[in-house]
Each structure stands twice: as structure tokens, then as C-alpha cells.
Amino acid sequence: MKRLSVYVQHLLRYEAQSLVLASGAPVTARFATGDRASNTPIDHAQLVSIVQEAAPPEAIAELRSGRPTRFVFDEGGQAVTVDVVPTPGAWQVTIYPGVAAATPAQPPAAAPQPNPQARGQIRPAAVGVVDSQPQAAPAASPNASAQEAHGRTAGAALSGQDFGPPGIDRWLRMLSVLNGSDLHLSCANPPKLRLHGEIQNLEDGPILEHDKLKSMLFQIMPPKNREEFDRRRDTDWAYEIEGLARFRGNAFMDRRGIGAVFRKIPFEILPPEKLGLPRPVLDLCNLTKGLVVVTGPTGSGKSTTLATLIDVINQSRDDHIITIEDPIEFVHDNKRCLVNQREVRVHTDSFKDALRAALREDPDIVLVGEMRDLETIAIAIETAETGHLVFGTLHTTTAPSTVDRIIDQFSPERQAQIRTMLSESLKGVIAQVLCKKIGGGRVAAYETLIGTPAVANLIREGKTFQLPGIMQTSRNVGMQTMNDSLLELCRKGLVDPKEAYMKAVNKSEMRGLLTSNGFTLPELGK
């Protein structure tokens, strides 16, 4: 592999606007929000060698004559434009995504010099900056034994960024700047971030100790949660940094001591276009009654999808919305709708108590953050049957298994009745999973089951095993299987075929779909 490929991969993965390599200067990634530079400058001789290794003969001839040049470099089927401006003893190389017009290269703006006094400097791979010696083995770290399991390190300086003194707020600010999803704090380990689906360490992050970490967590934990943690050894709560984001926190005990995970919940609710929600899913927002269930594994974006659907209703209808959550995640302001958000153990004792009370609170739409027990599921179905639109979540992986999961919650003597009720009230199931996106970030694949008369009949007769077949033959009404959605993401060049295969539930079918559509999975055969 050419050494330039290392830099190009980071440029594409983290969606930087450009990457600047200059003799004697740090490697600099340019984003709309500002520049981010590595700590280590790149040597002139090394930069010349990297360019000459990758450039075509005509570009090398231009450089030897001292003239700027531009060439296209292909990295795994993705083309980038490379501008090189040579001057005696110093070259500047700027890499842009895509193929630019064939005009003479212009000198790029000077790369910013490192600021040794800048606070909050970390080295995250997520900012698209790599070490100037990409093939050299890193020197042994004194904390190597404590860090050997973490794999990749989040590293490259965020020059000039002041994240405040060491502490949880500082790490949460880093998480937000790097567009990560989760902060992990665990005893005997440095802080870790989940960036684009992968766990990475904060370089030079302190090894966390039980007493100090507990003290830091208790400083931002409400008194009722401190009491609950001491009693139950785990607790959930919401924490907000004004002007930045909300975070869903969970503290727990494990064999090493106290630990915590914070999930970032942006203030901004994403529009459906940015999430890529299918049109049939958005059409569910026009319902006046029925049950809509959003499912998927933990961390698959269910809360984000529900928040977007509620926001679409909030902007287009004049209704009363009640949300029941643990804790409150996305905050909905009143737009056209009146929105009341209730938090379990703060505003109500349980999901089932709040759902039962909601029937006396004149709602049009009710959102149940989690249908986690039989009684909550039963009340949700009854609420949908009585003329309300109910949104809820379950931790299942496919739409058909969601139907089975709901029915199996009930005793055998009640299941026939529940099948009938569910067949009449179920209007849609959205199963989703997040995939790593080519070039960085993540994208969701959606499986959709729409409550048509044929679906209702299969549920009522206990023939849910036939639902996948109905979904495959009912694409005209908006249904699609997860494998169909994953295949479409591959066709659009958004997801690597191997990633699609790994995320598929029915892997044998997914392998057949990929190979029949011209995609190769070498380790699995053609």
C-alpha cells in the first residue's frame, strides 16, 4: 500500500474538507468548524518520498521542473485530488475529496503551527490526522499493560481548543467536538470514546481510580440517583451542558469498581431527510390511532428516529403529545403541538403508571420510551385501541420477531385475545441497525412492516412466520426487509459489502443477494 493511502483514508473516513501536508509542519485536517493538526511535523524528505511514490510520471516531471502540479489518486475506488506546490526545501501538498478541475495547482494556505500551550489537546483518529511515520511501530508506553486492550487510540491535537480542567465535562466536550456517540469511564482504564461505532482511547487520558471517579460522578448526579446507586449499584439520569448537548448517563459497579457511560443527545433534532427515513415510515406520522413500534439493538438509533417522528408531528399537526421516558432524552419545544414530557422516577413511578394516567390527560399521541414489561405492553395496546396513536420501542432485531415478542409476553390463555387486539392496532414496525459508512460516520438500515389487512390476518391466525414473505412481496406499499435495505446501501456506495453482511440477521440470504448483485466477499467466496 502506498503511504499516501494512509492519509487519504483518514481524509475520506472523517469527511474533512481537505488534508494539508507541509514540509516541517504538522499534518492539518480542515473542517467547516476549523482546522485540527497533529503534534508531529512531517519531514521534507519524507513528504517528497510519499508524493513521488504515488504521483504519475507526468506529475513527477512537473515537480522536478519546480512547477506546481495536480493529479488524481485512487484509493479503493474513491478518487481524490492532490495538489503539490514545490519550493526549494519545502513542499505543500493538499488533498481534496473527489476529482477537481484540471487547472494548475495553487499554493494552499499555510498550515497552522502547533501551539504547545494549547489546552485540551488530544490525539483522536476521528479528526482525520495521522502520525507522520505511518509505518513505524509506536514506542512502548508506560501504561501499555493498562491500555493493551483498547486497540486504536483517539489522537491528533485539537489545537487551540480549551475544554476546561480535567473532568467529566471536559471529556464530554471532547466527545461532542469529535462527533462521537458515547463516553466510557471505567476503573483501571483511561477514558474511552465511541467514534463512528468504534471504541477508542483518549491518548494521555488518566487511568481512572474508583474513589476519584465516584467523586466526579456524584458531583453531576442528582441526590435521588446517588441514593439509588448506593442501594441498587446502578442508576440512570440525564445531564446537560448548557449550549452543548444533553447526555444520558448510566453509572454502575463492576469487578474493578465504579463505571459510567454517557450517550450524547444533541439539542438539535435531525430532519428525516438527514436520517434517510423511508417515505412509508414518515407516512406513519399521519395516523390518528394505532401502535407503531421502533425496534433494534441498543445503540441503533431508536431514540433518534422516534424524536424525528415526534418532531414531524409537532410541526404539522395541532395535537397533544405525551412522552414517557427514562430519562428524558431529546427535548421537544411546543411548536404546533402541546408537548408534555414525563420522566420515570422523577415525574412518575413507572412506565405503566404514566401510561395509565395518560388516558385521563386527553392525549392524541403517546410516546413510550420503552415497553419493557407485560403490563406496559398491555396498556400500550389498549391505548392504541381506544383511538390514540402510540409510539414505543422494543429491543428486537427484526419486524416479525417484534410481533412474536409482544405476543409471547402474555400467558398462553391470553395470547389469542392479544393476537386479535394486536392485529387491529399494529400499524407499523420499524427495525433498524446502524452501519459504518464508507468515508466515516454511520448510516441506518431500516426494515419496515406496515399493518396491511394481509399482515393483520397473519397476526390474528398466528402465522407470523409468513411475515417475511409478505414483506418481500409488498414493496409497493412501503415494506422492505433488512437485507433489502442493506443491499441498497451497498448499491449507493454508502456501506461496504462486508459491513452489510456483518449487520445482516439472515446472513445466508444476505450473502446470496450480495454475490448475485456483483459484490465480492473474498473470505466467504464469490
XYZ file of C-alpha atoms in Angstrom:
526
model
C 0.000 0.000 0.000
C 1.301 3.442 -0.894
C 1.968 5.646 2.109
C -0.291 8.371 0.700
C -3.199 5.923 1.117
C -2.958 6.254 4.911
C -3.626 9.981 4.722
C -6.340 9.627 2.075
C -8.190 7.031 4.150
C -8.343 9.422 7.096
C -9.492 12.293 4.864
C -12.365 10.206 3.476
C -13.280 8.422 6.653
C -13.735 11.547 8.720
C -15.141 13.692 5.916
C -12.601 16.502 6.184
C -12.770 19.254 3.563
C -9.060 18.818 2.856
C -5.824 17.495 4.325
C -2.640 19.600 4.205
C 0.860 18.080 4.385
C 3.639 20.688 4.503
C 7.391 20.236 4.998
C 8.309 20.832 8.619
C 4.683 21.444 9.692
C 2.064 19.264 11.378
C -0.419 17.387 9.226
C -3.595 19.500 9.231
C -7.193 18.406 8.639
C -9.580 21.154 7.603
C -13.231 21.029 8.633
C -16.046 23.539 8.380
C -15.679 24.036 12.135
C -11.954 24.786 11.959
C -8.503 23.246 11.472
C -7.120 20.352 13.508
C -3.431 19.492 13.462
C -1.202 16.651 14.614
C 1.511 17.150 17.203
C 4.338 15.879 14.988
C 5.653 17.800 11.953
C 6.283 15.890 8.736
C 9.866 15.787 7.421
C 10.526 17.323 3.988
C 12.402 14.319 2.626
C 9.647 12.002 3.781
C 6.958 14.193 2.173
C 8.825 14.214 -1.149
C 9.160 10.426 -0.994
C 5.436 9.958 -0.241
C 4.414 12.136 -3.220
C 6.873 10.591 -5.686
C 5.685 7.134 -4.720
C 2.073 7.986 -5.612
C 2.299 10.571 -8.425
C 2.102 9.618 -12.132
C 5.224 10.196 -14.297
C 3.931 13.429 -15.849
C 3.303 14.941 -12.402
C 6.772 13.925 -11.227
C 8.271 15.615 -14.303
C 6.411 18.845 -13.437
C 7.688 18.730 -9.843
C 11.288 18.154 -10.970
C 10.954 21.318 -13.040
C 9.821 23.194 -9.944
C 6.277 23.703 -11.222
C 3.068 23.100 -9.217
C 1.090 20.084 -10.315
C -2.220 18.382 -9.728
C -3.015 14.679 -10.076
C -5.813 12.281 -9.191
C -5.116 9.453 -6.750
C -7.421 6.446 -6.462
C -7.911 4.923 -3.026
C -10.013 1.768 -3.083
C -12.246 3.037 -5.867
C -12.590 6.546 -4.416
C -10.760 9.319 -6.252
C -9.139 12.303 -4.549
C -7.338 15.320 -5.989
C -3.761 16.005 -4.891
C -2.265 19.495 -5.327
C 1.506 19.804 -4.891
C 3.332 23.142 -4.693
C 7.129 22.641 -4.648
C 9.555 25.266 -3.411
C 13.235 24.746 -2.581
C 13.425 22.761 0.635
C 9.675 22.904 1.310
C 6.668 21.325 -0.368
C 2.975 21.759 0.377
C 0.533 19.016 -0.522
C -3.239 19.476 -0.279
C -5.598 16.521 -0.713
C -9.266 17.113 -1.599
C -12.099 14.571 -1.869
C -13.305 13.942 -5.415
C -11.860 14.961 -8.770
C -11.204 18.688 -9.175
C -10.950 20.543 -12.473
C -7.643 20.121 -14.274
C -6.320 23.594 -13.500
C -2.834 24.421 -12.242
C -2.402 23.814 -8.540
C -2.410 26.896 -6.349
C -0.409 27.244 -3.148
C -2.634 26.212 -0.233
C -2.962 28.383 2.826
C -0.151 27.849 5.280
C -0.811 25.065 7.717
C -1.152 26.301 11.282
C 1.804 25.719 13.544
C 1.335 23.624 16.667
C 0.597 25.526 19.843
C 2.402 23.779 22.714
C 0.441 25.836 25.234
C -2.978 24.859 23.865
C -5.162 23.162 26.432
C -7.368 20.146 25.877
C -5.090 18.643 23.220
C -5.906 15.046 22.403
C -4.941 12.809 19.523
C -8.188 11.419 18.095
C -8.118 9.458 14.879
C -11.617 10.811 14.326
C -10.286 14.195 13.253
C -8.600 12.602 10.290
C -4.958 13.281 11.219
C -2.366 10.538 11.231
C 1.145 10.243 12.548
C 3.905 11.435 10.256
C 5.512 7.972 10.413
C 2.565 5.796 9.418
C 4.634 2.632 9.055
C 6.704 2.944 12.205
C 5.816 0.950 15.280
C 4.862 3.132 18.248
C 7.181 3.293 21.199
C 6.187 1.328 24.267
C 4.038 3.289 26.671
C 4.460 3.089 30.452
C 0.712 2.424 30.578
C 0.850 -0.235 27.860
C -0.394 -3.017 30.109
C -3.438 -0.999 31.123
C -4.114 0.099 27.547
C -3.287 -3.014 25.520
C -6.958 -3.985 25.144
C -8.206 -0.678 23.807
C -6.971 -1.144 20.229
C -6.933 2.182 18.418
C -6.215 5.489 20.098
C -8.252 8.624 19.611
C -5.427 11.003 18.764
C -4.314 14.247 16.874
C -4.298 17.586 18.582
C -7.289 19.896 18.596
C -5.114 22.953 18.579
C -6.378 25.937 20.499
C -9.412 24.127 21.900
C -9.977 24.791 25.594
C -12.098 22.043 27.118
C -11.654 23.202 30.692
C -9.918 21.399 33.561
C -9.724 17.599 33.613
C -13.066 16.096 34.498
C -16.241 14.663 33.056
C -17.404 17.940 31.460
C -14.071 18.221 29.639
C -14.365 14.691 28.242
C -17.982 15.274 27.234
C -16.936 18.406 25.347
C -14.276 16.384 23.534
C -16.917 13.782 22.672
C -19.124 16.473 21.130
C -16.335 18.165 19.169
C -15.263 14.810 17.718
C -18.879 13.905 16.858
C -18.722 10.743 18.956
C -21.731 8.976 20.416
C -20.626 7.669 23.836
C -18.125 8.365 26.618
C -16.996 5.293 28.600
C -15.445 5.662 32.046
C -14.165 2.531 33.768
C -11.795 1.929 36.661
C -8.223 0.901 35.759
C -8.715 2.282 32.236
C -8.334 5.687 30.576
C -11.491 7.446 29.306
C -12.735 5.968 26.039
C -14.920 7.383 23.283
C -17.097 5.631 20.734
C -16.303 7.337 17.441
C -18.129 6.167 14.299
C -19.031 2.941 16.044
C -15.535 2.090 17.340
C -14.179 2.353 20.900
C -11.021 4.480 21.113
C -8.906 5.748 23.991
C -8.143 9.358 24.732
C -4.380 9.484 24.379
C -2.685 10.596 27.588
C -6.007 10.200 29.400
C -5.560 9.363 33.091
C -6.004 5.830 34.383
C -9.220 6.184 36.387
C -9.374 5.186 40.043
C -12.546 4.178 41.893
C -12.662 6.875 44.584
C -11.798 9.746 42.261
C -14.206 8.615 39.537
C -17.027 8.123 42.052
C -16.463 11.634 43.389
C -16.558 13.066 39.844
C -19.778 11.216 39.008
C -21.523 12.164 42.248
C -20.779 15.845 41.514
C -23.070 15.733 38.465
C -25.565 13.161 39.762
C -28.900 14.248 41.320
C -29.309 13.299 45.017
C -32.030 10.731 44.258
C -29.694 8.967 41.852
C -26.864 8.915 44.396
C -29.222 7.212 46.828
C -30.392 4.772 44.144
C -26.797 3.967 43.179
C -25.842 3.228 46.782
C -28.898 0.977 47.085
C -29.018 -0.756 43.679
C -25.404 -0.335 42.437
C -26.570 1.288 39.189
C -28.654 4.282 38.153
C -29.748 6.299 35.097
C -30.035 10.070 34.824
C -29.848 12.922 32.331
C -27.120 15.566 32.404
C -26.930 18.746 30.373
C -24.076 21.082 29.467
C -25.698 24.365 28.512
C -25.146 25.299 24.898
C -23.552 21.935 24.080
C -25.802 18.868 24.429
C -27.740 16.633 26.785
C -26.300 13.313 27.893
C -27.970 10.149 29.122
C -25.813 8.811 31.932
C -25.643 5.359 33.474
C -23.409 4.597 36.460
C -22.742 1.029 37.570
C -20.445 -1.204 39.604
C -18.302 -3.963 38.123
C -15.410 -6.102 39.370
C -12.936 -3.196 39.098
C -15.118 -0.579 40.787
C -17.417 2.163 39.591
C -18.000 2.840 35.888
C -20.236 5.022 33.747
C -21.389 5.514 30.162
C -22.712 8.796 28.740
C -24.702 8.840 25.495
C -24.747 12.190 23.674
C -28.216 13.531 22.874
C -27.965 16.602 20.641
C -30.241 19.592 21.224
C -30.968 19.604 17.502
C -33.437 17.006 16.250
C -32.341 15.783 12.838
C -34.755 16.180 9.910
C -35.984 12.943 8.296
C -34.006 13.642 5.115
C -30.735 13.591 7.029
C -31.641 10.318 8.732
C -32.682 8.783 5.450
C -36.093 7.718 6.778
C -38.130 5.937 4.085
C -41.314 7.669 2.937
C -43.593 4.886 4.289
C -42.123 5.475 7.762
C -42.905 9.181 7.561
C -46.442 8.352 6.458
C -46.985 6.749 9.869
C -46.950 10.286 11.303
C -50.287 10.900 9.569
C -52.064 8.210 11.597
C -54.637 9.210 14.199
C -54.655 5.913 16.096
C -52.771 2.653 16.313
C -49.461 1.275 17.576
C -46.094 1.994 15.920
C -43.046 0.159 17.287
C -39.419 1.123 16.642
C -37.002 -1.721 17.354
C -33.320 -2.507 17.175
C -30.365 -3.365 19.402
C -29.018 -0.905 21.957
C -27.295 1.993 20.227
C -29.077 1.514 16.907
C -30.627 4.998 16.889
C -34.173 4.185 18.013
C -34.407 7.332 20.171
C -33.186 9.492 17.298
C -35.761 8.024 14.911
C -38.593 8.483 17.420
C -37.525 12.058 18.149
C -37.630 12.857 14.427
C -41.090 11.308 14.010
C -42.434 13.239 17.010
C -40.876 16.444 15.651
C -42.549 15.901 12.254
C -45.910 15.600 14.049
C -45.085 18.615 16.226
C -44.560 20.743 13.110
C -47.536 19.518 11.079
C -50.439 18.805 13.467
C -52.354 20.555 16.256
C -52.385 17.791 18.878
C -51.410 16.930 22.433
C -48.281 14.771 22.731
C -47.246 12.998 25.953
C -43.835 11.319 26.162
C -42.856 8.880 28.914
C -39.097 8.326 29.091
C -36.341 7.074 31.389
C -34.662 9.544 31.350
C -35.924 12.338 29.081
C -33.588 12.404 26.087
C -34.492 14.728 23.220
C -36.284 17.861 24.391
C -39.329 18.897 22.335
C -40.483 22.512 22.428
C -44.107 23.326 21.704
C -44.435 24.092 18.001
C -47.913 23.408 16.691
C -48.498 20.707 19.306
C -48.627 20.856 23.097
C -45.867 18.531 24.319
C -45.666 17.189 27.891
C -42.566 15.126 28.676
C -42.553 12.936 31.803
C -39.532 11.172 33.275
C -39.853 7.866 35.113
C -38.871 8.136 38.794
C -38.939 11.942 38.552
C -42.455 12.736 37.360
C -43.982 9.254 37.687
C -43.155 5.955 39.371
C -43.123 3.740 36.280
C -43.946 3.479 32.577
C -47.186 1.634 33.285
C -48.352 4.197 35.859
C -47.654 7.098 33.491
C -49.295 5.289 30.573
C -52.399 4.521 32.622
C -52.576 8.160 33.771
C -52.117 9.402 30.199
C -55.561 8.079 29.314
C -57.006 10.764 31.630
C -54.789 13.542 30.228
C -56.501 13.990 26.853
C -53.570 12.870 24.649
C -53.611 12.435 20.894
C -50.137 10.880 20.676
C -48.301 8.958 23.401
C -44.630 8.010 23.202
C -43.500 5.157 25.477
C -39.720 5.238 25.731
C -39.507 1.516 26.412
C -42.168 -1.181 26.516
C -40.168 -3.209 28.998
C -42.782 -5.331 30.798
C -46.057 -7.142 30.164
C -48.270 -4.566 31.862
C -46.775 -1.658 29.917
C -47.227 -3.546 26.630
C -50.838 -4.417 27.509
C -51.731 -0.814 28.359
C -49.971 0.440 25.218
C -52.084 -1.879 23.047
C -55.253 -0.853 24.880
C -54.360 2.827 24.469
C -53.860 2.319 20.727
C -57.200 0.504 20.520
C -59.060 3.357 22.228
C -58.280 5.871 19.479
C -54.782 7.141 20.330
C -51.560 6.985 18.354
C -48.897 5.207 20.422
C -45.167 5.058 19.613
C -42.994 2.615 21.548
C -39.654 0.797 21.446
C -38.523 -2.789 21.935
C -35.092 -4.422 21.836
C -35.715 -6.846 18.991
C -33.762 -7.260 15.762
C -36.435 -7.797 13.087
C -40.013 -6.689 12.486
C -41.508 -10.231 12.542
C -39.687 -11.084 15.781
C -41.167 -7.906 17.303
C -44.680 -9.230 16.744
C -43.724 -12.575 18.302
C -42.044 -10.845 21.241
C -45.178 -8.829 22.044
C -47.460 -11.868 21.877
C -45.083 -14.123 23.852
C -45.094 -11.678 26.763
C -48.594 -12.882 27.619
C -49.716 -16.161 29.139
C -50.899 -18.843 26.673
C -54.554 -18.401 27.646
C -54.400 -14.675 26.739
C -52.423 -14.932 23.517
C -55.420 -15.498 21.218
C -57.039 -12.315 22.549
C -53.772 -10.346 22.224
C -53.312 -11.549 18.637
C -56.727 -10.151 17.776
C -56.063 -6.842 19.547
C -52.599 -6.514 18.008
C -53.832 -7.332 14.512
C -56.252 -4.402 14.746
C -53.957 -1.880 16.449
C -50.485 -2.539 14.956
C -49.894 -0.018 12.168
C -46.169 -0.324 11.659
C -42.879 -1.795 12.880
C -39.552 -0.142 12.098
C -36.486 -2.293 12.792
C -33.157 -0.530 12.330
C -29.433 -1.034 12.646
C -26.505 1.387 12.297
C -23.750 0.571 9.804
C -20.291 2.081 9.422
C -20.389 4.461 6.490
C -17.678 4.463 3.851
C -15.702 7.653 4.418
C -16.646 7.933 8.092
C -19.787 8.269 10.150
C -22.712 5.857 10.317
C -25.881 5.293 8.351
C -29.045 3.413 9.322
C -30.621 0.489 7.508
C -34.382 0.143 8.023
C -36.736 -2.830 7.901
C -40.375 -1.775 7.659
C -43.532 -3.769 8.284
C -46.799 -1.974 7.516
C -50.062 -3.059 9.138
C -51.968 -4.034 5.978
C -55.030 -6.350 6.038
C -52.798 -9.242 4.930
C -50.403 -8.617 7.843
C -53.325 -8.292 10.279
C -54.718 -11.617 9.068
C -51.407 -13.434 9.605
C -51.073 -11.998 13.128
C -54.637 -12.949 14.009
C -54.187 -16.516 12.744
C -50.806 -16.992 14.458
C -48.874 -17.308 11.178
C -46.207 -14.723 11.875
C -43.570 -16.976 10.269
C -45.083 -15.894 6.936
C -44.493 -12.175 7.577
C -41.043 -12.067 5.850
C -42.675 -13.357 2.668
C -45.408 -10.721 2.853
C -42.749 -8.034 3.317
C -40.841 -9.163 0.215
C -43.973 -9.153 -1.961
C -45.393 -5.874 -0.609
C -42.716 -3.372 -1.596
C -45.407 -1.391 -3.412
C -46.953 -0.399 -0.061
C -43.619 0.538 1.513
C -42.472 -2.680 3.148
C -38.861 -3.816 2.938
C -36.679 -6.387 4.643
C -33.443 -5.522 6.420
C -31.415 -7.337 3.755
C -33.056 -5.292 1.004
C -32.184 -2.082 2.861
C -28.567 -3.201 3.432
C -28.209 -4.145 -0.235
C -29.491 -0.729 -1.305
C -26.898 0.983 0.909
C -24.193 -1.082 -0.805
C -25.526 -0.149 -4.248
C -25.365 3.536 -3.314
C -21.753 3.151 -2.193
C -22.566 4.127 1.380
C -21.738 0.828 3.091
C -19.040 -1.774 2.440
C -20.465 -5.211 1.488
C -18.642 -6.880 4.365
C -20.211 -4.437 6.821
C -23.643 -5.151 5.327
C -23.046 -8.880 5.703
C -21.958 -8.489 9.330
C -25.078 -6.450 10.183
C -27.498 -8.839 8.473
C -29.597 -11.181 10.608
C -30.218 -13.682 7.798
C -26.600 -13.951 6.661
C -27.025 -16.766 4.141
C -29.665 -14.766 2.270
C -27.554 -11.602 2.504
C -24.541 -13.411 1.044
C -26.656 -14.567 -1.893
C -28.025 -11.072 -2.502
C -24.558 -9.519 -2.442
C -22.931 -12.054 -4.756
C -25.850 -12.031 -7.210
C -25.527 -8.240 -7.422
C -21.843 -8.360 -8.266
C -20.346 -7.748 -4.822
C -17.434 -9.932 -3.749
C -16.807 -11.222 -0.252
C -13.385 -12.888 -0.624
C -13.343 -14.508 2.803
C -16.760 -16.075 2.134
C -16.306 -16.960 -1.513
C -18.000 -15.483 -4.548
